[in-house]
mmCIF file of C-alpha atoms in Angstrom:
data_model
loop_
_atom_site.group_PDB
_atom_site.id
_atom_site.type_symbol
_atom_site.label_atom_id
_atom_site.label_comp_id
_atom_site.label_asym_id
_atom_site.label_seq_id
_atom_site.Cartn_x
_atom_site.Cartn_y
_atom_site.Cartn_z
ATOM 1 C CA MET Q 137 -36.400 9.443 -36.722
ATOM 2 C CA LEU Q 138 -40.080 8.103 -37.288
ATOM 3 C CA ALA Q 139 -39.412 5.363 -34.935
ATOM 4 C CA THR Q 140 -39.150 8.217 -32.355
ATOM 5 C CA VAL Q 141 -41.715 10.247 -33.336
ATOM 6 C CA LEU Q 142 -43.958 6.744 -33.003
ATOM 7 C CA LEU Q 143 -42.955 6.257 -29.573
ATOM 8 C CA VAL Q 144 -43.429 9.973 -28.164
ATOM 9 C CA ALA Q 145 -46.926 9.466 -30.071
ATOM 10 C CA THR Q 146 -47.937 6.517 -28.919
ATOM 11 C CA LEU Q 147 -46.442 6.560 -25.502
ATOM 12 C CA LEU Q 148 -48.964 9.640 -24.639
ATOM 13 C CA GLY Q 149 -51.455 7.502 -26.132
ATOM 14 C CA ALA Q 150 -51.009 4.786 -24.065
ATOM 15 C CA GLN Q 151 -50.549 7.014 -20.743
ATOM 16 C CA ALA Q 152 -53.726 8.397 -21.084
ATOM 17 C CA ALA Q 153 -55.892 5.113 -22.070
ATOM 18 C CA SER Q 154 -54.035 3.576 -18.387
ATOM 19 C CA ALA Q 155 -55.198 6.598 -16.742
ATOM 20 C CA ALA Q 156 -58.891 5.962 -17.793
ATOM 21 C CA GLY Q 157 -58.343 2.172 -16.709
ATOM 22 C CA GLY Q 158 -57.113 0.552 -20.170
ATOM 23 C CA GLY Q 159 -56.913 -2.257 -21.362
ATOM 24 C CA ARG Q 160 -57.043 -5.699 -19.178
ATOM 25 C CA PHE Q 161 -53.283 -6.324 -20.642
ATOM 26 C CA CYS Q 162 -51.699 -3.062 -19.504
ATOM 27 C CA GLN Q 163 -53.858 -3.165 -16.048
ATOM 28 C CA ASP Q 164 -52.189 -6.698 -15.260
ATOM 29 C CA LEU Q 165 -48.832 -5.403 -16.315
ATOM 30 C CA ARG Q 166 -49.127 -2.117 -14.217
ATOM 31 C CA HIS Q 167 -50.367 -4.144 -11.312
ATOM 32 C CA ARG Q 168 -47.330 -6.699 -11.539
ATOM 33 C CA LEU Q 169 -44.804 -3.759 -12.037
ATOM 34 C CA VAL Q 170 -46.034 -2.512 -8.304
ATOM 35 C CA ARG Q 171 -46.254 -5.163 -6.896
ATOM 36 C CA GLY Q 172 -42.781 -6.259 -7.429
ATOM 37 C CA GLY Q 173 -41.055 -2.889 -7.526
ATOM 38 C CA GLY Q 174 -43.145 -0.515 -5.701
ATOM 39 C CA GLN Q 175 -44.226 2.801 -6.688
ATOM 40 C CA ALA Q 176 -40.830 3.950 -7.805
ATOM 41 C CA SER Q 177 -41.398 1.440 -10.767
ATOM 42 C CA GLY Q 178 -41.379 2.227 -14.283
ATOM 43 C CA LEU Q 179 -42.539 0.093 -17.812
ATOM 44 C CA PHE Q 180 -42.822 0.911 -21.380
ATOM 45 C CA VAL Q 181 -43.732 -2.092 -23.811
ATOM 46 C CA VAL Q 182 -43.837 -1.026 -28.042
ATOM 47 C CA ASP Q 183 -44.410 -3.314 -30.432
ATOM 48 C CA ALA Q 184 -41.585 -3.195 -33.308
ATOM 49 C CA ARG Q 185 -43.572 -3.163 -36.383
ATOM 50 C CA THR Q 186 -45.989 -0.548 -35.958
ATOM 51 C CA GLY Q 187 -44.131 1.723 -33.367
ATOM 52 C CA LYS Q 188 -47.394 1.195 -31.229
ATOM 53 C CA ALA Q 189 -46.724 1.572 -27.393
ATOM 54 C CA VAL Q 190 -49.170 -0.599 -25.900
ATOM 55 C CA CYS Q 191 -48.394 -0.231 -22.297
ATOM 56 C CA ALA Q 192 -46.490 2.261 -20.239
ATOM 57 C CA ARG Q 193 -46.179 3.585 -16.705
ATOM 58 C CA ALA Q 194 -43.991 6.124 -15.417
ATOM 59 C CA ALA Q 195 -41.892 5.796 -18.669
ATOM 60 C CA ARG Q 196 -40.483 9.029 -18.731
ATOM 61 C CA LYS Q 197 -39.068 9.533 -15.259
ATOM 62 C CA ALA Q 198 -35.107 8.318 -15.541
ATOM 63 C CA ARG Q 199 -34.317 5.696 -13.196
ATOM 64 C CA PRO Q 200 -31.503 3.564 -11.685
ATOM 65 C CA LEU Q 201 -30.147 1.263 -14.643
ATOM 66 C CA ALA Q 202 -27.661 -1.037 -12.689
ATOM 67 C CA SER Q 203 -26.521 -3.308 -15.207
ATOM 68 C CA ASN Q 204 -28.843 -2.341 -17.996
ATOM 69 C CA THR Q 205 -26.178 0.582 -18.261
ATOM 70 C CA LYS Q 206 -24.156 -2.252 -20.201
ATOM 71 C CA ILE Q 207 -26.843 -2.320 -23.238
ATOM 72 C CA PHE Q 208 -25.401 0.726 -23.909
ATOM 73 C CA THR Q 209 -22.080 0.289 -23.168
ATOM 74 C CA THR Q 210 -21.830 -2.700 -25.012
ATOM 75 C CA ALA Q 211 -23.579 -1.519 -28.569
ATOM 76 C CA THR Q 212 -21.517 1.449 -28.643
ATOM 77 C CA ALA Q 213 -19.057 -1.064 -28.392
ATOM 78 C CA LEU Q 214 -20.083 -2.917 -31.342
ATOM 79 C CA SER Q 215 -20.663 -0.184 -33.439
ATOM 80 C CA GLU Q 216 -18.194 1.906 -32.992
ATOM 81 C CA LEU Q 217 -15.026 -0.424 -32.590
ATOM 82 C CA GLY Q 218 -16.875 -3.278 -34.991
ATOM 83 C CA THR Q 219 -18.119 -6.655 -34.578
ATOM 84 C CA ASP Q 220 -14.868 -7.975 -35.892
ATOM 85 C CA TYR Q 221 -12.461 -6.100 -33.803
ATOM 86 C CA ARG Q 222 -9.714 -7.532 -31.915
ATOM 87 C CA ILE Q 223 -7.942 -6.072 -29.394
ATOM 88 C CA GLU Q 224 -3.773 -6.462 -30.369
ATOM 89 C CA THR Q 225 -1.376 -6.742 -27.110
ATOM 90 C CA ARG Q 226 2.225 -6.351 -28.532
ATOM 91 C CA VAL Q 227 5.729 -6.810 -27.601
ATOM 92 C CA LEU Q 228 8.364 -4.056 -28.967
ATOM 93 C CA ALA Q 229 11.996 -3.932 -28.878
ATOM 94 C CA ASP Q 230 14.111 -1.190 -29.395
ATOM 95 C CA GLY Q 231 18.347 -1.669 -30.396
ATOM 96 C CA LYS Q 232 19.473 -4.038 -32.205
ATOM 97 C CA VAL Q 233 20.279 -8.113 -32.222
ATOM 98 C CA ASP Q 234 23.535 -9.189 -32.786
ATOM 99 C CA ARG Q 235 24.608 -11.771 -34.367
ATOM 100 C CA GLN Q 236 24.682 -14.139 -30.971
ATOM 101 C CA GLY Q 237 21.244 -13.470 -30.559
ATOM 102 C CA VAL Q 238 22.001 -10.522 -27.486
ATOM 103 C CA LEU Q 239 19.281 -7.540 -27.896
ATOM 104 C CA HIS Q 240 21.114 -4.366 -27.170
ATOM 105 C CA GLY Q 241 18.151 -2.205 -25.835
ATOM 106 C CA ASP Q 242 14.987 -3.458 -24.124
ATOM 107 C CA LEU Q 243 11.485 -4.789 -24.394
ATOM 108 C CA TYR Q 244 8.508 -3.029 -24.030
ATOM 109 C CA LEU Q 245 4.764 -5.491 -23.184
ATOM 110 C CA VAL Q 246 2.616 -2.992 -24.630
ATOM 111 C CA GLY Q 247 -1.465 -3.116 -23.204
ATOM 112 C CA GLY Q 248 -3.956 -2.657 -25.474
ATOM 113 C CA GLY Q 249 -6.853 -3.003 -22.982
ATOM 114 C CA ASP Q 250 -7.832 -6.323 -23.579
ATOM 115 C CA PRO Q 251 -10.259 -7.630 -20.549
ATOM 116 C CA VAL Q 252 -9.050 -11.435 -21.277
ATOM 117 C CA PHE Q 253 -5.312 -11.180 -21.735
ATOM 118 C CA GLY Q 254 -3.883 -13.636 -19.249
ATOM 119 C CA ALA Q 255 -2.808 -17.195 -18.834
ATOM 120 C CA PRO Q 256 -4.632 -20.102 -20.282
ATOM 121 C CA ALA Q 257 -5.106 -22.109 -16.551
ATOM 122 C CA PHE Q 258 -7.563 -18.410 -15.542
ATOM 123 C CA TYR Q 259 -9.227 -17.958 -18.612
ATOM 124 C CA ASP Q 260 -10.333 -21.835 -18.726
ATOM 125 C CA ALA Q 261 -11.046 -22.456 -15.168
ATOM 126 C CA PHE Q 262 -12.948 -18.804 -14.874
ATOM 127 C CA LEU Q 263 -13.777 -17.507 -18.331
ATOM 128 C CA GLY Q 264 -14.880 -21.015 -19.913
ATOM 129 C CA GLY Q 265 -11.929 -20.654 -22.160
ATOM 130 C CA LEU Q 266 -12.227 -16.973 -23.103
ATOM 131 C CA GLY Q 267 -8.966 -15.326 -23.642
ATOM 132 C CA THR Q 268 -5.597 -14.320 -25.208
ATOM 133 C CA ASP Q 269 -2.894 -16.191 -24.306
ATOM 134 C CA LEU Q 270 0.010 -14.111 -23.204
ATOM 135 C CA TYR Q 271 2.389 -16.845 -23.785
ATOM 136 C CA SER Q 272 1.817 -17.074 -27.161
ATOM 137 C CA LEU Q 273 3.828 -13.853 -26.826
ATOM 138 C CA GLN Q 274 7.211 -15.802 -25.271
ATOM 139 C CA ARG Q 275 6.769 -18.266 -28.182
ATOM 140 C CA GLN Q 276 6.826 -15.479 -30.847
ATOM 141 C CA ILE Q 277 9.936 -13.855 -29.374
ATOM 142 C CA VAL Q 278 11.740 -17.261 -29.279
ATOM 143 C CA ALA Q 279 10.818 -18.290 -32.337
ATOM 144 C CA ARG Q 280 10.934 -15.743 -34.773
ATOM 145 C CA ALA Q 281 12.832 -12.581 -33.022
ATOM 146 C CA GLU Q 282 15.769 -15.471 -32.306
ATOM 147 C CA ILE Q 283 16.715 -13.514 -29.471
ATOM 148 C CA GLU Q 284 18.497 -15.389 -26.910
ATOM 149 C CA SER Q 285 19.931 -12.459 -24.358
ATOM 150 C CA VAL Q 286 18.262 -9.085 -23.610
ATOM 151 C CA ALA Q 287 20.749 -6.482 -22.800
ATOM 152 C CA GLY Q 288 18.422 -4.321 -21.512
ATOM 153 C CA ARG Q 289 14.813 -4.925 -19.283
ATOM 154 C CA LEU Q 290 11.346 -5.757 -19.991
ATOM 155 C CA TYR Q 291 9.026 -2.942 -18.932
ATOM 156 C CA ALA Q 292 5.398 -2.975 -19.089
ATOM 157 C CA ASP Q 293 3.339 -0.319 -21.156
ATOM 158 C CA ASP Q 294 -0.238 0.546 -19.577
ATOM 159 C CA SER Q 295 -0.704 3.964 -21.304
ATOM 160 C CA ILE Q 296 -3.261 3.190 -23.060
ATOM 161 C CA PHE Q 297 -6.055 3.547 -20.217
ATOM 162 C CA ASP Q 298 -5.192 5.852 -17.169
ATOM 163 C CA ARG Q 299 -4.410 4.678 -13.943
ATOM 164 C CA LEU Q 300 -7.507 5.068 -11.937
ATOM 165 C CA ARG Q 301 -8.373 1.454 -11.202
ATOM 166 C CA GLY Q 302 -12.252 1.710 -10.245
ATOM 167 C CA VAL Q 303 -14.828 3.741 -10.870
ATOM 168 C CA ALA Q 304 -17.086 6.523 -8.806
ATOM 169 C CA ASP Q 305 -18.749 3.465 -7.143
ATOM 170 C CA SER Q 306 -15.414 2.939 -5.273
ATOM 171 C CA GLY Q 307 -13.966 5.992 -5.363
ATOM 172 C CA TYR Q 308 -12.010 4.948 -8.342
ATOM 173 C CA ALA Q 309 -10.277 3.104 -6.353
ATOM 174 C CA THR Q 310 -10.145 -0.642 -7.195
ATOM 175 C CA SER Q 311 -13.821 -2.078 -6.224
ATOM 176 C CA PRO Q 312 -14.571 -5.032 -4.038
ATOM 177 C CA TYR Q 313 -16.401 -5.873 -6.488
ATOM 178 C CA ILE Q 314 -14.276 -6.045 -9.898
ATOM 179 C CA GLY Q 315 -10.967 -6.377 -10.727
ATOM 180 C CA PRO Q 316 -8.278 -3.302 -11.085
ATOM 181 C CA LEU Q 317 -8.541 -1.684 -14.227
ATOM 182 C CA SER Q 318 -5.833 -1.353 -16.798
ATOM 183 C CA GLY Q 319 -4.410 -0.836 -20.140
ATOM 184 C CA LEU Q 320 -1.942 -4.113 -19.322
ATOM 185 C CA SER Q 321 -4.216 -6.380 -17.417
ATOM 186 C CA PHE Q 322 -3.732 -9.817 -16.957
ATOM 187 C CA ASN Q 323 -6.193 -12.931 -15.367
ATOM 188 C CA ALA Q 324 -8.661 -9.892 -15.065
ATOM 189 C CA GLY Q 325 -6.634 -7.993 -12.388
ATOM 190 C CA PHE Q 326 -5.990 -10.735 -9.762
ATOM 191 C CA SER Q 327 -2.939 -12.008 -8.587
ATOM 192 C CA THR Q 328 -2.813 -15.588 -9.375
ATOM 193 C CA SER Q 329 -3.976 -17.944 -11.940
ATOM 194 C CA ARG Q 330 -6.331 -19.242 -8.848
ATOM 195 C CA GLY Q 331 -8.514 -16.090 -8.581
ATOM 196 C CA GLY Q 332 -8.189 -15.019 -4.859
ATOM 197 C CA SER Q 333 -7.052 -11.296 -4.135
ATOM 198 C CA PHE Q 334 -6.593 -8.375 -6.935
ATOM 199 C CA SER Q 335 -3.341 -7.638 -8.038
ATOM 200 C CA SER Q 336 -1.771 -3.958 -6.649
ATOM 201 C CA ASP Q 337 -0.447 -3.737 -10.111
ATOM 202 C CA PRO Q 338 -1.850 -5.409 -13.042
ATOM 203 C CA ALA Q 339 0.720 -4.240 -15.953
ATOM 204 C CA ARG Q 340 3.875 -5.246 -13.795
ATOM 205 C CA LEU Q 341 2.138 -8.547 -13.368
ATOM 206 C CA ALA Q 342 1.662 -9.212 -16.733
ATOM 207 C CA ALA Q 343 5.410 -8.202 -17.606
ATOM 208 C CA ARG Q 344 6.798 -9.979 -14.705
ATOM 209 C CA LYS Q 345 4.849 -13.451 -16.001
ATOM 210 C CA LEU Q 346 6.187 -12.734 -19.698
ATOM 211 C CA ALA Q 347 10.085 -12.549 -17.979
ATOM 212 C CA ALA Q 348 9.352 -15.385 -16.200
ATOM 213 C CA ALA Q 349 8.140 -17.122 -19.478
ATOM 214 C CA LEU Q 350 11.281 -15.854 -21.352
ATOM 215 C CA GLY Q 351 13.499 -16.715 -18.758
ATOM 216 C CA GLY Q 352 11.936 -20.581 -18.770
ATOM 217 C CA ALA Q 353 12.560 -20.774 -22.364
ATOM 218 C CA GLY Q 354 16.437 -19.858 -22.280
ATOM 219 C CA VAL Q 355 16.219 -16.514 -23.213
ATOM 220 C CA SER Q 356 18.234 -14.170 -20.856
ATOM 221 C CA ILE Q 357 16.621 -11.536 -19.264
ATOM 222 C CA GLU Q 358 16.626 -9.399 -16.152
ATOM 223 C CA PRO Q 359 13.329 -10.850 -13.711
ATOM 224 C CA ASP Q 360 12.709 -7.165 -12.592
ATOM 225 C CA VAL Q 361 10.474 -5.421 -14.472
ATOM 226 C CA ALA Q 362 9.549 -1.963 -14.814
ATOM 227 C CA LEU Q 363 6.559 0.866 -15.805
ATOM 228 C CA GLY Q 364 7.834 2.514 -18.930
ATOM 229 C CA ASN Q 365 6.006 3.916 -22.503
ATOM 230 C CA ALA Q 366 7.454 2.309 -25.450
ATOM 231 C CA ASP Q 367 8.493 5.261 -28.191
ATOM 232 C CA PRO Q 368 6.870 4.065 -31.597
ATOM 233 C CA ASP Q 369 9.401 6.157 -33.557
ATOM 234 C CA ASP Q 370 12.352 4.137 -31.975
ATOM 235 C CA THR Q 371 10.824 0.588 -31.521
ATOM 236 C CA ARG Q 372 9.634 -2.631 -33.542
ATOM 237 C CA THR Q 373 6.806 -4.851 -33.204
ATOM 238 C CA ILE Q 374 8.238 -8.772 -32.504
ATOM 239 C CA ALA Q 375 5.479 -10.436 -31.340
ATOM 240 C CA SER Q 376 1.761 -9.770 -30.952
ATOM 241 C CA VAL Q 377 -1.185 -11.308 -30.021
ATOM 242 C CA GLU Q 378 -5.328 -10.750 -30.325
ATOM 243 C CA SER Q 379 -8.264 -11.097 -28.540
ATOM 244 C CA PRO Q 380 -11.177 -12.706 -29.567
ATOM 245 C CA PRO Q 381 -13.463 -10.574 -31.612
ATOM 246 C CA MET Q 382 -15.702 -7.698 -30.165
ATOM 247 C CA ASP Q 383 -18.950 -9.896 -30.812
ATOM 248 C CA ILE Q 384 -17.741 -12.253 -28.759
ATOM 249 C CA LEU Q 385 -16.717 -9.979 -25.563
ATOM 250 C CA VAL Q 386 -19.919 -8.482 -26.036
ATOM 251 C CA ASN Q 387 -21.721 -11.430 -25.666
ATOM 252 C CA SER Q 388 -20.084 -12.828 -22.678
ATOM 253 C CA THR Q 389 -20.265 -8.943 -21.070
ATOM 254 C CA ASN Q 390 -23.915 -8.825 -21.577
ATOM 255 C CA VAL Q 391 -24.920 -12.698 -21.061
ATOM 256 C CA TYR Q 392 -23.227 -13.130 -17.910
ATOM 257 C CA SER Q 393 -22.768 -9.258 -16.965
ATOM 258 C CA ASN Q 394 -19.233 -9.145 -16.675
ATOM 259 C CA ASN Q 395 -18.475 -5.470 -14.755
ATOM 260 C CA PHE Q 396 -15.137 -6.046 -15.349
ATOM 261 C CA PHE Q 397 -15.198 -6.097 -19.167
ATOM 262 C CA ALA Q 398 -17.920 -3.415 -19.181
ATOM 263 C CA GLU Q 399 -15.480 -0.863 -17.841
ATOM 264 C CA MET Q 400 -12.785 -2.335 -19.705
ATOM 265 C CA LEU Q 401 -14.853 -1.966 -22.691
ATOM 266 C CA LEU Q 402 -16.032 1.244 -22.030
ATOM 267 C CA LYS Q 403 -12.005 2.762 -21.421
ATOM 268 C CA LEU Q 404 -11.259 0.977 -24.407
ATOM 269 C CA LEU Q 405 -14.663 3.469 -26.473
ATOM 270 C CA GLY Q 406 -12.630 6.289 -24.597
ATOM 271 C CA ALA Q 407 -9.369 5.454 -25.581
ATOM 272 C CA HIS Q 408 -10.196 4.885 -29.561
ATOM 273 C CA GLU Q 409 -13.191 7.265 -29.841
ATOM 274 C CA GLY Q 410 -13.006 9.951 -26.899
ATOM 275 C CA GLY Q 411 -9.296 11.269 -26.568
ATOM 276 C CA ALA Q 412 -8.567 9.688 -23.538
ATOM 277 C CA GLY Q 413 -8.630 5.796 -22.352
ATOM 278 C CA THR Q 414 -10.731 6.898 -19.161
ATOM 279 C CA THR Q 415 -13.944 6.158 -17.838
ATOM 280 C CA ALA Q 416 -15.138 9.766 -18.420
ATOM 281 C CA ALA Q 417 -14.540 9.981 -22.064
ATOM 282 C CA GLY Q 418 -15.958 6.286 -22.415
ATOM 283 C CA ALA Q 419 -19.060 7.672 -20.751
ATOM 284 C CA ASN Q 420 -19.275 10.720 -22.892
ATOM 285 C CA VAL Q 421 -18.626 8.229 -26.231
ATOM 286 C CA VAL Q 422 -21.783 6.467 -24.905
ATOM 287 C CA GLU Q 423 -23.938 9.222 -24.465
ATOM 288 C CA ARG Q 424 -23.315 10.294 -27.868
ATOM 289 C CA PHE Q 425 -24.012 7.279 -29.809
ATOM 290 C CA ALA Q 426 -27.034 6.965 -26.944
ATOM 291 C CA ARG Q 427 -27.820 10.352 -28.708
ATOM 292 C CA ASN Q 428 -27.976 9.399 -32.178
ATOM 293 C CA LYS Q 429 -30.028 6.922 -31.906
ATOM 294 C CA GLY Q 430 -33.042 8.791 -30.631
ATOM 295 C CA SER Q 431 -32.051 8.147 -26.875
ATOM 296 C CA ALA Q 432 -30.442 9.481 -23.900
ATOM 297 C CA LEU Q 433 -28.817 8.293 -20.630
ATOM 298 C CA ASN Q 434 -26.265 9.957 -18.124
ATOM 299 C CA ALA Q 435 -23.344 7.064 -18.146
ATOM 300 C CA VAL Q 436 -21.232 7.215 -15.119
ATOM 301 C CA ASP Q 437 -19.517 4.195 -15.986
ATOM 302 C CA GLY Q 438 -19.899 1.144 -18.195
ATOM 303 C CA SER Q 439 -21.188 -1.408 -16.088
ATOM 304 C CA GLY Q 440 -23.664 0.334 -13.808
ATOM 305 C CA LEU Q 441 -22.558 -0.446 -10.770
ATOM 306 C CA THR Q 442 -22.753 3.351 -9.328
ATOM 307 C CA ARG Q 443 -26.373 4.381 -9.096
ATOM 308 C CA SER Q 444 -26.178 7.647 -11.011
ATOM 309 C CA ASN Q 445 -26.456 5.989 -14.395
ATOM 310 C CA ARG Q 446 -29.494 6.485 -15.526
ATOM 311 C CA ALA Q 447 -32.458 6.257 -17.925
ATOM 312 C CA SER Q 448 -35.770 6.285 -18.472
ATOM 313 C CA PRO Q 449 -37.860 3.007 -19.908
ATOM 314 C CA LEU Q 450 -38.651 5.032 -22.638
ATOM 315 C CA GLN Q 451 -35.294 5.652 -23.465
ATOM 316 C CA VAL Q 452 -34.244 2.457 -23.193
ATOM 317 C CA VAL Q 453 -36.537 1.129 -25.485
ATOM 318 C CA ARG Q 454 -35.851 4.017 -27.808
ATOM 319 C CA PHE Q 455 -32.238 2.880 -27.855
ATOM 320 C CA LEU Q 456 -33.383 -0.930 -28.172
ATOM 321 C CA GLU Q 457 -35.191 -0.040 -31.349
ATOM 322 C CA GLY Q 458 -32.756 2.115 -32.618
ATOM 323 C CA MET Q 459 -30.206 -0.909 -31.966
ATOM 324 C CA ARG Q 460 -32.100 -3.471 -33.617
ATOM 325 C CA SER Q 461 -32.509 -1.761 -37.100
ATOM 326 C CA SER Q 462 -29.207 -1.153 -36.950
ATOM 327 C CA TYR Q 463 -26.050 -2.828 -39.083
ATOM 328 C CA VAL Q 464 -25.112 -4.661 -36.317
ATOM 329 C CA GLY Q 465 -28.484 -5.175 -34.915
ATOM 330 C CA ASP Q 466 -28.442 -9.065 -34.954
ATOM 331 C CA GLU Q 467 -25.477 -9.372 -33.568
ATOM 332 C CA PHE Q 468 -26.156 -7.197 -30.759
ATOM 333 C CA VAL Q 469 -29.746 -9.250 -30.287
ATOM 334 C CA SER Q 470 -28.045 -12.511 -29.870
ATOM 335 C CA ASP Q 471 -25.381 -11.171 -27.775
ATOM 336 C CA LEU Q 472 -28.583 -10.777 -25.002
ATOM 337 C CA ALA Q 473 -28.998 -13.678 -22.644
ATOM 338 C CA LEU Q 474 -31.974 -15.805 -23.925
ATOM 339 C CA ALA Q 475 -34.788 -16.096 -21.502
ATOM 340 C CA GLY Q 476 -34.740 -19.351 -19.344
ATOM 341 C CA ARG Q 477 -31.627 -20.636 -21.008
ATOM 342 C CA GLU Q 478 -28.316 -18.511 -20.987
ATOM 343 C CA GLY Q 479 -26.303 -16.944 -17.999
ATOM 344 C CA THR Q 480 -28.482 -14.272 -15.970
ATOM 345 C CA VAL Q 481 -31.795 -15.750 -16.652
ATOM 346 C CA ALA Q 482 -31.015 -19.070 -16.634
ATOM 347 C CA GLY Q 483 -33.665 -20.710 -15.215
ATOM 348 C CA ARG Q 484 -36.046 -18.042 -15.559
ATOM 349 C CA MET Q 485 -39.055 -17.747 -17.165
ATOM 350 C CA GLY Q 486 -40.129 -21.104 -17.631
ATOM 351 C CA GLY Q 487 -43.598 -22.055 -18.339
ATOM 352 C CA THR Q 488 -44.371 -18.762 -19.737
ATOM 353 C CA PRO Q 489 -44.488 -17.627 -23.639
ATOM 354 C CA ALA Q 490 -41.199 -15.756 -22.194
ATOM 355 C CA TYR Q 491 -39.109 -18.869 -22.672
ATOM 356 C CA GLY Q 492 -36.427 -19.357 -25.314
ATOM 357 C CA ARG Q 493 -38.085 -16.297 -26.880
ATOM 358 C CA CYS Q 494 -36.833 -13.393 -25.482
ATOM 359 C CA ARG Q 495 -33.465 -11.750 -25.666
ATOM 360 C CA VAL Q 496 -33.075 -9.219 -22.357
ATOM 361 C CA LYS Q 497 -30.817 -8.129 -19.892
ATOM 362 C CA THR Q 498 -31.062 -8.079 -16.560
ATOM 363 C CA GLY Q 499 -29.811 -5.243 -13.527
ATOM 364 C CA THR Q 500 -29.650 -5.263 -10.256
ATOM 365 C CA LEU Q 501 -28.536 -2.970 -7.074
ATOM 366 C CA THR Q 502 -29.823 -3.015 -3.430
ATOM 367 C CA GLY Q 503 -33.802 -1.929 -4.068
ATOM 368 C CA VAL Q 504 -33.014 -1.895 -7.636
ATOM 369 C CA SER Q 505 -34.126 -4.528 -10.445
ATOM 370 C CA ASN Q 506 -34.022 -4.386 -13.656
ATOM 371 C CA LEU Q 507 -34.908 -6.372 -17.018
ATOM 372 C CA SER Q 508 -34.930 -4.852 -20.307
ATOM 373 C CA GLY Q 509 -34.724 -6.725 -24.072
ATOM 374 C CA TYR Q 510 -36.701 -8.208 -27.023
ATOM 375 C CA CYS Q 511 -39.603 -10.996 -27.443
ATOM 376 C CA PHE Q 512 -40.024 -12.669 -30.707
ATOM 377 C CA ARG Q 513 -43.188 -14.836 -31.408
ATOM 378 C CA GLY Q 514 -45.023 -15.877 -34.642
ATOM 379 C CA GLY Q 515 -43.255 -12.586 -36.644
ATOM 380 C CA ARG Q 516 -43.728 -10.059 -33.809
ATOM 381 C CA THR Q 517 -41.050 -8.606 -32.329
ATOM 382 C CA MET Q 518 -41.986 -6.367 -28.979
ATOM 383 C CA ILE Q 519 -39.250 -4.303 -27.020
ATOM 384 C CA PHE Q 520 -40.159 -3.642 -23.324
ATOM 385 C CA SER Q 521 -37.800 -2.170 -20.138
ATOM 386 C CA ILE Q 522 -38.857 -2.790 -16.748
ATOM 387 C CA LEU Q 523 -36.786 -0.631 -14.101
ATOM 388 C CA MET Q 524 -37.940 -1.393 -10.967
ATOM 389 C CA GLY Q 525 -36.748 1.347 -7.835
ATOM 390 C CA GLY Q 526 -38.452 0.113 -4.926
ATOM 391 C CA VAL Q 527 -37.304 -3.169 -4.448
ATOM 392 C CA ARG Q 528 -37.487 -5.346 -1.137
ATOM 393 C CA ASP Q 529 -37.847 -9.016 -1.946
ATOM 394 C CA LEU Q 530 -35.782 -9.743 -5.086
ATOM 395 C CA GLY Q 531 -37.433 -12.889 -5.793
ATOM 396 C CA LEU Q 532 -40.907 -11.528 -5.403
ATOM 397 C CA ALA Q 533 -38.843 -8.936 -8.548
ATOM 398 C CA HIS Q 534 -37.840 -11.540 -10.518
ATOM 399 C CA ALA Q 535 -41.159 -13.416 -10.505
ATOM 400 C CA GLU Q 536 -43.320 -10.502 -11.868
ATOM 401 C CA GLN Q 537 -40.721 -9.197 -14.097
ATOM 402 C CA ASP Q 538 -40.331 -12.865 -15.954
ATOM 403 C CA ARG Q 539 -44.677 -12.743 -15.618
ATOM 404 C CA ILE Q 540 -44.676 -9.795 -17.207
ATOM 405 C CA ALA Q 541 -42.146 -10.541 -19.830
ATOM 406 C CA GLY Q 542 -44.295 -13.920 -20.562
ATOM 407 C CA ALA Q 543 -47.365 -11.696 -21.322
ATOM 408 C CA VAL Q 544 -45.358 -9.608 -23.415
ATOM 409 C CA ALA Q 545 -43.931 -12.160 -25.308
ATOM 410 C CA GLY Q 546 -47.307 -13.340 -25.516
ATOM 411 C CA TYR Q 547 -49.288 -10.280 -26.563
#
């Protein structure tokens, strides 16, 4: 709370100083901001140790966040679900197994909202090996459950989420930019392990793959699967597999600005903390969490694809400061991309003090280019947010952002 008061008070001082001409440092930052992003741009920079605002321009005006939205989504997921939280996908069975290994009942593949559930051939090729192996379920069923034949069929249970496949940007239909959102996703929504087009029904696809794997292992099972919800009172778990821990998922989401991961995490937050596995419920959880950190935003989705995800540079910095001092602060900071070396900022900020010293998140939409994060040098931590809203030349915007970040790191 004290940090928030300091930020507000020093913001006013920084704006007054800027109006009177200000220091050369701030004048240079403001010039570069407008040069890269036009007049519809805002900036806020604070020294985290003292709480002193060292530069501001239009810092209170909310602007499109683009992928800076992921800062809020992933921080909420780390904090509310925990850094070590793993998303479980289960196979449930009803009925009993007789002495001949026949299950007199059905199987249910129950999704937990895991964004990396799939086949190793897919996630090794497209996700750098980050994945949860569907075929581990088949091996468990054969080795542990001693099922040789299923009298019923296999059902796909995706009921942890709703069945709206996209976000507001695509009218909640499947987006051309991200795979279909599903409580039982498979291969990030793609129809094959080679990528290509998106699946029209990810849950059924996952169940068909499991049925085929069971058949290939000698288990007699109907290959035609269906959607169906498991009854928790009449079923038991016979196999399960868990995702990588949340901090690994968050790191990949932020470093590579993975829109699909962010939207799946938002629905997961809705399911566990907001009463429903929906985008709207997850957005409400994120907004509430931001308020608890002394900040605010208008959250419409988890990734920033929709232009109405908005916050001001001051609100972004408030949030970043609140996260830095939280119990998951070190993990959250390390899960942002390292300037010049990782993800969306690999190859940027070279030759500036920001290189290898700033942890940042980018954000890009048509006419929008953002960069926010932390810079560390000589025991000092600087927190900044650059929200450019009138970008005509993305290359120029990036160049000016890199120079601003370099100046902030060298302050």
